[in-house]
Coordinates of C-alpha atoms in Angstrom, one line a residue:
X1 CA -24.9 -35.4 -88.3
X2 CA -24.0 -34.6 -92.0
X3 CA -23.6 -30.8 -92.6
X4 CA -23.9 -29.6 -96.0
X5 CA -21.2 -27.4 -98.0
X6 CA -23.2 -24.1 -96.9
X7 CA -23.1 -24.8 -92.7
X8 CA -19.4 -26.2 -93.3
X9 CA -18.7 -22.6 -94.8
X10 CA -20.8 -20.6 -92.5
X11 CA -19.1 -22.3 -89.2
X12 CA -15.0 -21.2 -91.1
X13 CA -17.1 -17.7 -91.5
X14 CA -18.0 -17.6 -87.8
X15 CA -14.6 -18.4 -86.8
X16 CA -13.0 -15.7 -88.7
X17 CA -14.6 -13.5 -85.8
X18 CA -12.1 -14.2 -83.1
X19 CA -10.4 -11.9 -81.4
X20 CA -12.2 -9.0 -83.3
X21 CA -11.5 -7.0 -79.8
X22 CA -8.1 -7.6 -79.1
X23 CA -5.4 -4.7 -78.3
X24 CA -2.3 -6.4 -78.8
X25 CA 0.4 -6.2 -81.7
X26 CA -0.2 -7.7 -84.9
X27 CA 1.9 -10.2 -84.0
X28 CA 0.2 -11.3 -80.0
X29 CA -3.1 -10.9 -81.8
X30 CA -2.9 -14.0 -84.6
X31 CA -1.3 -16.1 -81.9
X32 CA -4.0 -15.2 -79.7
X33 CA -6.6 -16.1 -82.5
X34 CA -4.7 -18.7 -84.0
X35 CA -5.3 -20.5 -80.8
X36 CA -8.7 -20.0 -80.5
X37 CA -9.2 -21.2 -84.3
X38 CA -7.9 -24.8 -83.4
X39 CA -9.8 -25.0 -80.6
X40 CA -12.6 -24.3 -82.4
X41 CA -11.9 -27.2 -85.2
X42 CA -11.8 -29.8 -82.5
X43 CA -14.6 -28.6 -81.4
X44 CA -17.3 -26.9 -83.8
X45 CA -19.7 -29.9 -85.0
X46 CA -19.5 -29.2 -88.7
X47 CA -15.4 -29.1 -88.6
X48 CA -14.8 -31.3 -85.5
X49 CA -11.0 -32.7 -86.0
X50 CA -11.0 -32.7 -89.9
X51 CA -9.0 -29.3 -90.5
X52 CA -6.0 -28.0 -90.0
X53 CA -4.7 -23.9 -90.1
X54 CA -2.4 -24.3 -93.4
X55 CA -1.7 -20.3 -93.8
X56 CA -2.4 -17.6 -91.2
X57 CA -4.1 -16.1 -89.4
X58 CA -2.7 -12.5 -91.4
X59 CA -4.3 -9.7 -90.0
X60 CA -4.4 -5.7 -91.0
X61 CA -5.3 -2.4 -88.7
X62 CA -5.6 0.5 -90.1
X63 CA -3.0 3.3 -88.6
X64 CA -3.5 4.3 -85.3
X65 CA -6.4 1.8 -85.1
X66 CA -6.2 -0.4 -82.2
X67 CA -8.1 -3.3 -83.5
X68 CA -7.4 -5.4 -86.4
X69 CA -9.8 -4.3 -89.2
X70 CA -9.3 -7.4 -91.5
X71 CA -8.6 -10.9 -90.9
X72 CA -8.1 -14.4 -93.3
X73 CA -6.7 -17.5 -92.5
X74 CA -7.1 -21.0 -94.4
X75 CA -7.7 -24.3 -93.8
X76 CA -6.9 -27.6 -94.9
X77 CA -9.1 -31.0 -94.6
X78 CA -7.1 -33.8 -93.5
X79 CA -9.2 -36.5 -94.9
X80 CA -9.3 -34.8 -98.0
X81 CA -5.8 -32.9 -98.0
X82 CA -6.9 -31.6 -102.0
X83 CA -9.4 -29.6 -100.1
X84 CA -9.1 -25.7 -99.1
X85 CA -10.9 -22.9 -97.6
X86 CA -10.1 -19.0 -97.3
X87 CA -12.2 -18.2 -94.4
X88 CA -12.8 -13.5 -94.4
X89 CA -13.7 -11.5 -91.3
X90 CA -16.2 -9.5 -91.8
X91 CA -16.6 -6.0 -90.4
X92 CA -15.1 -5.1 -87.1
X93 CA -17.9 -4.4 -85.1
X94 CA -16.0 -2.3 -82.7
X95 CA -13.5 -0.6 -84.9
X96 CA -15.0 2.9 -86.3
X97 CA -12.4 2.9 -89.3
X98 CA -13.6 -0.3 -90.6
X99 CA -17.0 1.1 -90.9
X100 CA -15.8 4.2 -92.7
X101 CA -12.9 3.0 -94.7
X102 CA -14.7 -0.3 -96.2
X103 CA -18.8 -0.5 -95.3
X104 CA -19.5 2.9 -96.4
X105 CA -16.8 3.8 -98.7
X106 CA -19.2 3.7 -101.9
X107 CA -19.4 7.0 -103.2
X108 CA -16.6 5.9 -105.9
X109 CA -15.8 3.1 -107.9
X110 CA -12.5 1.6 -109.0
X111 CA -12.1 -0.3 -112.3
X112 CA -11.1 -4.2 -111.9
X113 CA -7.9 -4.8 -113.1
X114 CA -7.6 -8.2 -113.6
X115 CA -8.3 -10.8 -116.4
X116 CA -10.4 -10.3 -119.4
X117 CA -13.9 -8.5 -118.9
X118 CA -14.2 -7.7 -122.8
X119 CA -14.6 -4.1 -124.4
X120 CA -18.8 -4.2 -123.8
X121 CA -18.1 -4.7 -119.9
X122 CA -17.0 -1.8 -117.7
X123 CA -16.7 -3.8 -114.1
X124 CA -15.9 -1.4 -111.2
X125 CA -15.9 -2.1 -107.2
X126 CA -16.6 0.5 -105.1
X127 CA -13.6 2.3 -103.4
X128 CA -14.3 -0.2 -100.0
X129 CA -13.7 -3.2 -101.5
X130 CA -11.0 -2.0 -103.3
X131 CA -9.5 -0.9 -99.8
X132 CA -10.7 -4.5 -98.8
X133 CA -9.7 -6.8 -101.1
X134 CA -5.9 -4.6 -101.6
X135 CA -5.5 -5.6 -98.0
X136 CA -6.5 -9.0 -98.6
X137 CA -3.5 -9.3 -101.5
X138 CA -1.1 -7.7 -99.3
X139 CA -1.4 -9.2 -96.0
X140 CA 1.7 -11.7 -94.8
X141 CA 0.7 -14.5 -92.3
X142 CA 2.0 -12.9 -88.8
X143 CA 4.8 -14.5 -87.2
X144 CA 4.5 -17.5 -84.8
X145 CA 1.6 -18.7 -87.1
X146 CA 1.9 -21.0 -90.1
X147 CA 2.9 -19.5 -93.6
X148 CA 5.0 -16.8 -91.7
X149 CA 5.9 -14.4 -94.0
X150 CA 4.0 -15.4 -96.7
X151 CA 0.9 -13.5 -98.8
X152 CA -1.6 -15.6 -99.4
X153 CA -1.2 -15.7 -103.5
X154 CA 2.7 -16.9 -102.7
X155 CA 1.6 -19.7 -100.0
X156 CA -0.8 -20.7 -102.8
X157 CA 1.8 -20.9 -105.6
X158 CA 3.8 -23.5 -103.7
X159 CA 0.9 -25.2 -103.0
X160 CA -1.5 -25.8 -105.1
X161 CA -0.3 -28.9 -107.7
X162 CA -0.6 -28.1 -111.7
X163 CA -1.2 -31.9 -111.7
X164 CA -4.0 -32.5 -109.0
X165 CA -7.6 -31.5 -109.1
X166 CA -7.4 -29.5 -105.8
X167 CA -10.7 -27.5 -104.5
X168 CA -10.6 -23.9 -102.5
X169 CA -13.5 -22.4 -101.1
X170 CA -13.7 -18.7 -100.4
X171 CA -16.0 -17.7 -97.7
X172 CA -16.8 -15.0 -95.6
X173 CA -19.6 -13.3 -93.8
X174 CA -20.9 -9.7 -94.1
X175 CA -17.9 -7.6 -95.2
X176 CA -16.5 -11.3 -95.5
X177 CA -19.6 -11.8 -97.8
X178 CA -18.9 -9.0 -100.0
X179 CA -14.6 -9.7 -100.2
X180 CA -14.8 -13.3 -100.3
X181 CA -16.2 -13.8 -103.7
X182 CA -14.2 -10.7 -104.9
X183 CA -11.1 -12.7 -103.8
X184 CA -12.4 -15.6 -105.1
X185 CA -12.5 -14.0 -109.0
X186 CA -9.5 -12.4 -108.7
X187 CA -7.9 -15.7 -107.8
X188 CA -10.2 -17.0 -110.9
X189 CA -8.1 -14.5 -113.0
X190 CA -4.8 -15.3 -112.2
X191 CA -5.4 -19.4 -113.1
X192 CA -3.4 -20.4 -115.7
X193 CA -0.4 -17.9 -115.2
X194 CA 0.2 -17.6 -110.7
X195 CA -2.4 -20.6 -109.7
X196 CA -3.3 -23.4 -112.3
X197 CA -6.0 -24.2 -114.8
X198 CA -6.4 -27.5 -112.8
X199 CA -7.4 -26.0 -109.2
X200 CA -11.8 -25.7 -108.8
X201 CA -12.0 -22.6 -107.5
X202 CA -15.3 -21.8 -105.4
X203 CA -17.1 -19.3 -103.1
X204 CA -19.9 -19.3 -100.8
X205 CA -20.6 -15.8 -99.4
X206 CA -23.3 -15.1 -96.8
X207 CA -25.0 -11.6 -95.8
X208 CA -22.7 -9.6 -97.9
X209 CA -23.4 -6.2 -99.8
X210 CA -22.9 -6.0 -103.6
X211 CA -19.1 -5.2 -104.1
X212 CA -19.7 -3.8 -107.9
X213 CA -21.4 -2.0 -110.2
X214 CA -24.1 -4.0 -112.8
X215 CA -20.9 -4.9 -115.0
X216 CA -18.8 -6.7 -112.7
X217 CA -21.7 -8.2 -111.4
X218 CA -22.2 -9.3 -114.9
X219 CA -18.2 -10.4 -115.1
X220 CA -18.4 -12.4 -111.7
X221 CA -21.1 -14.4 -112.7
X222 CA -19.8 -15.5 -116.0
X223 CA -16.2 -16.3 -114.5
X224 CA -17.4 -18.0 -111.6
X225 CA -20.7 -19.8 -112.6
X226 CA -22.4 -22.6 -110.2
X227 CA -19.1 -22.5 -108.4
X228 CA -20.8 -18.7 -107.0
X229 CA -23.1 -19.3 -104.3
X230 CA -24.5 -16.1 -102.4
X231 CA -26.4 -16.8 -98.9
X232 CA -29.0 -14.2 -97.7
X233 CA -31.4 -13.7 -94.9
X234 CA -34.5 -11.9 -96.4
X235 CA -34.5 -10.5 -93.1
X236 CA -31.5 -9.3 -93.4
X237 CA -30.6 -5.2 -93.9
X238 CA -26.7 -5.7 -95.4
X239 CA -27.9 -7.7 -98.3
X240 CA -30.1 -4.9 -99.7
X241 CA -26.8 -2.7 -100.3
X242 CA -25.8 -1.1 -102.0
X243 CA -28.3 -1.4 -105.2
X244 CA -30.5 1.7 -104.9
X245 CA -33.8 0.0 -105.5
X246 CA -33.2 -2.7 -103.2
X247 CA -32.2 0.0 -100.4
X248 CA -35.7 1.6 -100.3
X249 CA -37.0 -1.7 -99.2
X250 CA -35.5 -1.3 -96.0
X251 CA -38.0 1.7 -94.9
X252 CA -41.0 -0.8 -94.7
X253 CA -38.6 -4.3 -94.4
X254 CA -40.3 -5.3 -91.3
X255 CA -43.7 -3.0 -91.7
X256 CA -45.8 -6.3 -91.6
X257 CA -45.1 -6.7 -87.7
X258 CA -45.7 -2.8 -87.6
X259 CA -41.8 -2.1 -87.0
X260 CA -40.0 1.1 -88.6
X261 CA -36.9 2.6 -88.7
X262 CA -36.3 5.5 -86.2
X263 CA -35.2 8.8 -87.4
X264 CA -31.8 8.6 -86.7
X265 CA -32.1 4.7 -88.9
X266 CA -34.7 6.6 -91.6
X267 CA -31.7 9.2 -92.6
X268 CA -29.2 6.8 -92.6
X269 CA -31.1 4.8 -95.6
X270 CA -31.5 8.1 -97.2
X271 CA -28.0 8.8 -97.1
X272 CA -27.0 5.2 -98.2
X273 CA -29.3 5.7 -101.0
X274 CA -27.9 9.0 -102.1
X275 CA -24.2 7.4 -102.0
X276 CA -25.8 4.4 -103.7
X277 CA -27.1 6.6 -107.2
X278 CA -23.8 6.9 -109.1
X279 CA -22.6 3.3 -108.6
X280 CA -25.2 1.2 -110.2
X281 CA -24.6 -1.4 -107.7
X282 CA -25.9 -4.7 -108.5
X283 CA -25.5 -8.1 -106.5
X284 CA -23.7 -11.0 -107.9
X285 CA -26.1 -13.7 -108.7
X286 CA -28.9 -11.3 -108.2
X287 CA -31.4 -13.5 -109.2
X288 CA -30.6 -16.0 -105.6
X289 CA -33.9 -16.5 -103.7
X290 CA -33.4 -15.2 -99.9
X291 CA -33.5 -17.6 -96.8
X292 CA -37.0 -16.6 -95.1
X293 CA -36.0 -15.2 -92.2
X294 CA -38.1 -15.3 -88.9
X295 CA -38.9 -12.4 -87.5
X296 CA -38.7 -11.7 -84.1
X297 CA -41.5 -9.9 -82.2
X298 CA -39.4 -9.5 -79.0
X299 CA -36.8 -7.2 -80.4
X300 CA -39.1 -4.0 -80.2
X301 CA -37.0 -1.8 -82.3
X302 CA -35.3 -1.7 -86.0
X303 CA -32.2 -1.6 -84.8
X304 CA -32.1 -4.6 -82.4
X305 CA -34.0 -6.7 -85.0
X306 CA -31.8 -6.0 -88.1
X307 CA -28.5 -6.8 -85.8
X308 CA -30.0 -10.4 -84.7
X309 CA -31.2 -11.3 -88.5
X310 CA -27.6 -9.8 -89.4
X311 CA -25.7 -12.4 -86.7
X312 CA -28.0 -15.1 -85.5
X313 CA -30.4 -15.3 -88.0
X314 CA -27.9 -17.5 -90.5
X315 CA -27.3 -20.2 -88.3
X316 CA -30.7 -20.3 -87.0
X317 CA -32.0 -20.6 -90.3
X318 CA -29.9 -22.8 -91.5
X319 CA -30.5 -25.5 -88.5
X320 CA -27.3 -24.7 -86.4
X321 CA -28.4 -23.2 -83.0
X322 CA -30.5 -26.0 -82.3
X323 CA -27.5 -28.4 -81.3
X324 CA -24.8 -25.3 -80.5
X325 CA -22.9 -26.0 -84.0
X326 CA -22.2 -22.4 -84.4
X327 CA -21.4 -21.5 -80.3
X328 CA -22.5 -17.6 -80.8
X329 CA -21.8 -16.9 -77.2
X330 CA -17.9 -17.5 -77.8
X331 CA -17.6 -15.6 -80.6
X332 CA -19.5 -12.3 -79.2
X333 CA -19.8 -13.0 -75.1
X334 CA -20.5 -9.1 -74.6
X335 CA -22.0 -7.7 -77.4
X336 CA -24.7 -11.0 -76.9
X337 CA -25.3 -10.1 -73.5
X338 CA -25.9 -6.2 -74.1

C-alpha cells in the first residue's frame, strides 16, 4: 500500500508519543524512546525500513516535573537521503505543567521576532507557544542518542547542502499541531543567512490550536504558502482554539446526537472564551475544510467523545486503523484501556 504525504506525517506524529510517561533522567528517557522510535520504523506500515533517527530524540521537563513535557526528534529517508522530517510531541497527557504552562497559557501574546512581517502586520503568539517553540530552539539531542549535543538549528547547519534541493517536513500533532508549523516559519526565516535559500521547507500539522493572533496568521500563510498544510477533525474540540467565535461552537458541537457538555466542560469553554477575547486568535490557513469526523454514539458523554475524535479519530479517518498502520494500543496501552 501507497500512503500519501499526510498518513506518512501523521504515523512520525504518533511516534513522537513514546515514552510520554516515563520517570527517568533526561538522559534514560531518550534512550528509552530512541529505542522504541526504531522499532517503530521497521515496523509502522507507512515508514516500514525507509527512515533513519538522524538528530534526537531532545527532550525538556519543566522543573520539578517528572515527565518530559516536550519532545522532537528527526528523521532521514534512506531511499531518498535529501529528505527530512521534524516529528513534535504534542501535549503530555499526564503532566499537569504542560497543560498550564503551554495549552492554556493564552491570556498574553508575545511579538514574533523573526524575519520581515512588514510595518501593516503586527504577528504575536500567545505566551504558550512562545514557551513551546523557546524550548524547541533550545533543546540539545540527549546523550547516547544521535546529534548528542547538538540544537536542532546547529545539526541543521551542518547538514543541510547550500547546493542540493533537500526537503524537511515539520509535523506534529495537537500541541505538536500548533508548534510544528511555528517551527517550521521560524526555520522559513532564518533561510538564506543559518539554513539555505535552496532547502523546501514544509509542514503538515494535525489537530492543533491557533498559535497567533489574526496577523501572524496572516504572516504564516504568506511565508509558507502550499508548503502549509493544516489537518483537522471537524469532530475535533482542540482545533476550535483559541479563536473566540470558533470556541462557542463547542457548546452545541455534538448537539445533533443530543450530546452536551457537562457543567464542569460548559465553564471550561466559558473560561477559554474569556482568555480567548484579547488575542484575536486566528488559525493558519483558516479557510482548510475539516475531515468529517464520525461521531460515535457509544461514548455517552462530551468528554469521552472529544478525547476519541482528539486521538483515534485522525487515523481512523484517514484509513489507518483498518490495517493497524498507526498501532494506538502501543502508544497509549492504559489510558486506551481506561
Amino acid at each position: 500500500m501507497k500512503f500519501t504525504k499526510e498518513q506518512l506525517m501523521l504515523s512520525f506524529s504518533y511516534i513522537a508519543y513514546y515514552g510520554f510517561d516515563l520517570t527517568g533522567s533526561d538522559s534514560e528517557n531518550a534512550q528509552k524512546i530512541l529505542a522504541d522510535i526504531q522499532q517503530a520504523l521497521r515496523t509502522w506500515e507507512p515508514v516500514k525500513d525507509d527512515w533513519e533517527v538522524v538528530w534526537g530524540p531532545g527532550i525538556f521537563a519543566f522543573h520539578g516535573d517528572k515527565f518530559d513535557d516536550n519532545l522532537m526528534y528527526m528523521v532521514k529517508s534512506r531511499t531518498d537521503p535529501d529528505r527530512y522530517v521534524i516529528a513534535i510531541r504534542g501535549t503530555n497527557p499526564v503532566s499537569l505543567k504542560d497543560w498550564l504552562w503551554e495549552d492554556f497559557n493564552v491570556g498574553s501574546l508575545i511579538p514574533w521576532a523573526y524575519g520581515n512581517p512588514g510595518s501593516k502586520l503586527k504577528p504575536k503568539i500567545s505566551h504558550g507557544t512562545y514557551c513551546g517553540l523557546t524550548r524547541l530552539q533550545e533543546m540539545k539531542a540527549e546523550k547516547g542518542v544521535p546529534g548528542e549535543g547538538n540544537t536542532l538549528l546547529a545539526f541543521l547547519s551542518d547538514e543541510l547542502d547550500a547546493g542540493r534541493c533537500q526537503q524537511l517536513c515539520v509535523t506534529g500533532h495537537s500541541l505538536g499541531g500548533a508548534l510544528a508549523p511555528t517551527l517550521a516559519l521560524w526555520l522559513k526565516d532564518l533561510q538564506g543567512t543559518t539554513l539555505p535559500e535552496s532547502t523546501e521547507i514544509s509542514t503538515v500539522a494535525f489537530a492543533g490550536p491557533s498559535a497567533g493572533n489574526k496577523d501572524f496568521a496572516t504572516y504564516s500563510d504568506e511565508r509558507l504558502g502550499d508548503q502549509c498544510v493544516r489537518v483537522a477533525n471537524s469532530l475535533d474540540v482542540v482545533p476550535y482554539a483559541w479563536n473566540t467565535k470558533s470556541l462557542g461552537r463547542l457548546y452545541f458541537l455534538y448537539m445533533p446526537h443530543f450530546l452536551l457538555p457537562g457543567p464542569i466542560l460548559t465553564g471550561l469553554f466559558t473560561g477559554m472564551i474569556a482568555t480567548s477575547f484579547r488575542g484575536r486568535y486566528q488559525q493558519i490557513k483558516k479557510d482548510t475544510a475539516a475531515l468529517k469526523g464520525g461521531f460515535k454514539p457509544l461514548l455517552y458523554n462530551y468528554f469521552s467523545q472529544a478525547i476519541y475524535q482528539h486521538v483515534v479519530g485522525y487515523p481512523e479517518i484517514m484509513g489507518m486503523l483498518s490495517d493497524d498502520a498507526i498501532p494506538l494500543d502501543e502508544l497509549f496501552p492504559r489510558q486506551l484501556a481506561l
